[in-house]
Amino acid sequence: MEVRRHIEVSGIVQGVGFRPYVYRLATERDLTGTITNTPMGVTIEVQGPRESVEDFVSRLPREAPTLARITDVAVREMPCNGDTEFRIIASQRGTAVRTLISPDVATCDDCLHELLDPADRRYRYPFINCTNCGPRFTIVRDIPYDRPRTSMAGFPMCPACQAEYDDPLNRRFHAQPNACWDCGPQLELWDKDGRRITDCNPITASVDAVMAGLVVAVKGLGGFHLAADATNSAAVTLLRERKRRVEKPFAIMVPDVRTAEDFCELRAAERAALLSIQRPIILLRRKSSAPIADEVAPFNRYLGVFLPYTPLQHLLFCEAKLKALVMTSGNLSEEPIAIDNDEARSRLHGLADYFLVHNREILLRCDDSVVRALESTAFNRKGREGGAKDAEKIQQLRRSRGFVPVPVFLREQISSILAVGGELKNTICLTKGKHAFLSQHIGDLENLEGYGFFGEAVEHLQKILEIRGEVIAYDLHPDYFSTKWALRQSGSQLVGVQHHHAHIASCMAENHLEGSVIGFALDGTGYGTDGNIWGGEALVVSYKDFERAAHFEYIAMPGGAAAIREPCRMAVSYLAHHFGRDFLQMKLPFAAALGPKVELLLQMLDRRVNSPLTSSCGRLFDAVAALVGIRHEVNYEAQAAIELEMAIGDFPDPASYPLELVRDQDQWIIGTRPLFEVLIRDLVSGTHPGLISARFHNGLIEVLGRVATLLRERTGLNRVCLSGGTFNNLYLAQHLQAQLAENGFEVFSQREVPCGDGGLSLGQAMIAAHNIAGHSPFAQGNPPAA
Ligand SMILES: [Zn+2]
Ligand SMILES: [Zn+2]
Ligand SMILES: [Zn+2]
């Protein structure tokens, strides 16, 4: 008996080869009917023998193309008609709008095969792509997503490409960036002053330059990279000097998984992440035998590693001369990545010896994503849509190319909010229905270029996602660029959100939690509602509101921001706070190394000059790192804390330093005096820094465990959310999770969204959505006075 079904599929199902896939699935079963793109996705009508139709329906989501992301399939019966074939119906004008735009995707195996096949018409063509791979998000000018509204508009297809584009059974059916040697973008090599070099093969010449120890700027998907030979110390040092980037680790690109395995330890989840279509940078444990220059990632046990993801990058490696390339974003330290050819010519002048460029415009900046793969099953998650098993093991540290603009799927519908994020590692978030769209990594808003990128991203995302935030959520810090920007927007309702409240709400949102939770928000800096700098916070949190239940004791930061750059200042501050000037008699090596500066800092503290108070956990890490001699000054954010964690390495130790809990009215204050007493005893007796670091970490875990138990007794809450940049510390995150789980807590952490300030915007949006009526203390138009 024949049946006919009407099927609505929503999610990312356009521009990803979904219609040809459905066409094949239907015709292989001799089914008749139609498929068409709709505003929400695709609509399929399918007719034939009941068994075949049911088989079709059950396979539909299971065997969908790699790039498709199905969020919903709605099936209903309908009357049969006289269809005699299965047809792809052209989408009606203006209808293919509200579907989700795909992120950029790494070159697929089929295209890679053709790229390296001398018989193929696209042999060595650096822009080969198909519906399963290639640029998407970074070439979109406007919606709906089709060629005239992308940066491929200026490249009319040749007859051969057009025929592929028009054939429903071809892998390039409606592949908008489809191109070949005859009709598509082309490469050029420029010298250091941006003059074109014509008498060479741009790829071979670039490889030779890198092999000779020079720096080549290579135009990628979301911006320029600066490429240098990662096995050559002098080349990496040169790159560091030019880029003015001291010690902050560089990522390396290697040709294949086997090379990655030669250099680093590789577990199953890490291998999967390396090979995933998003091709993020993955932090891998470095093998001591790896022939990678020490200057790539000084004092770090991890290397950021990724595989080629554009045809051009594959071509750089296919001559088999290069083993590993430093591929760092084309910019001066902490500025946004350069994308435009002319922009690169001017901004990267003096940084690169050559420029490997092309004439396909990048319309949206998008840095490489950085992730960590986790084997642990201790991380608790609510069930999500199917097929996410490998993705479940990925923890985002910087969510950008390959992942954006795939939304974070929310549990409930919320109104349209624009959340503008924080100051460092900025992202913005736009919400609509059950979707929260986080932007690519916008980065640090402390420089002029950063402001520009922020404005661009807000405008462009609102346009291509068709969301106008009716409400704008912002951080309470009055000096953040994003806050000032928000406060200038007239006509929108404004909701100020406390920094650590946003961190925990972000964790709740991605884990689909409702109600109230206990939240540990640990980080470097966040503006508190009392005007102090918070950062070691135990909160009782709902989306609507929060209560500060416990925090690390307040300590002065002598010199304000200078105390962030120079961890030794925090060491002096803690010791002076607990022991007065007596600590000068303790003969601590770090104090001796500081010389007369100690006295200056003490005077500053005595007089409370430029010494704001902080409860920051990051600053406590800084103090300990300085005390044990790991780092007196930092060259990049969180460097001292990272190196302190790295020091544990081969010195795990079950002992822990004591911290005290002191009741202060309605709050618990976490006191560090006993910790420093024992730590100093260890220091004086010559204990290894690795052991001290382990005991320090264990002490924090122990005291946070006690805080959680106290709060459970008081509130009855049993769910704990962990967020804030400090949880990038794997030792702390995993051991605290394990300890809390052992004590019967349900523990939630962040994976899909960074736990650092890159995840703030999601939490801001959720909190704003729950405070729109304006009756919360945090829903006022202006931040509290400093
Ligand atoms: Zn492909
Ligand atoms: Zn062509
Ligand atoms: Zn933060």
mmCIF file of N, CA and C and ligand atoms in Angstrom, residues 121-122 157-158 160-161 179-184, ligand 2:
data_model
loop_
_atom_site.group_PDB
_atom_site.id
_atom_site.type_symbol
_atom_site.label_atom_id
_atom_site.label_comp_id
_atom_site.label_asym_id
_atom_site.label_seq_id
_atom_site.Cartn_x
_atom_site.Cartn_y
_atom_site.Cartn_z
ATOM 1 N N ARG A 121 40.685 18.300 -13.372
ATOM 2 C CA ARG A 121 40.768 19.661 -13.923
ATOM 3 C C ARG A 121 41.077 20.701 -12.841
ATOM 4 N N ARG A 122 40.952 20.321 -11.580
ATOM 5 C CA ARG A 122 41.312 21.260 -10.515
ATOM 6 C C ARG A 122 42.625 20.860 -9.839
ATOM 7 N N MET A 157 30.810 31.843 -13.118
ATOM 8 C CA MET A 157 31.276 30.475 -13.339
ATOM 9 C C MET A 157 31.466 30.179 -14.820
ATOM 10 N N CYS A 158 32.485 29.388 -15.131
ATOM 11 C CA CYS A 158 32.699 28.895 -16.492
ATOM 12 C C CYS A 158 31.646 27.803 -16.758
ATOM 13 N N ALA A 160 31.804 24.656 -17.367
ATOM 14 C CA ALA A 160 32.024 23.388 -16.648
ATOM 15 C C ALA A 160 31.582 23.510 -15.193
ATOM 16 N N CYS A 161 31.949 24.612 -14.558
ATOM 17 C CA CYS A 161 31.560 24.814 -13.159
ATOM 18 C C CYS A 161 30.037 25.009 -13.045
ATOM 19 N N ALA A 179 34.405 26.931 -8.055
ATOM 20 C CA ALA A 179 35.322 27.656 -8.929
ATOM 21 C C ALA A 179 36.384 26.703 -9.457
ATOM 22 N N CYS A 180 37.122 27.164 -10.462
ATOM 23 C CA CYS A 180 38.232 26.367 -10.995
ATOM 24 C C CYS A 180 39.299 27.322 -11.534
ATOM 25 N N TRP A 181 40.366 26.718 -12.098
ATOM 26 C CA TRP A 181 41.454 27.533 -12.660
ATOM 27 C C TRP A 181 40.930 28.551 -13.667
ATOM 28 N N ASP A 182 39.866 28.190 -14.419
ATOM 29 C CA ASP A 182 39.404 29.063 -15.501
ATOM 30 C C ASP A 182 38.576 30.246 -15.017
ATOM 31 N N CYS A 183 37.822 30.042 -13.936
ATOM 32 C CA CYS A 183 36.861 31.084 -13.592
ATOM 33 C C CYS A 183 37.019 31.645 -12.172
ATOM 34 N N GLY A 184 37.836 31.021 -11.346
ATOM 35 C CA GLY A 184 37.830 31.391 -9.930
ATOM 36 C C GLY A 184 38.985 32.278 -9.498
HETATM 37 ZN ZN ZN B 2 35.203 27.101 -13.545
#
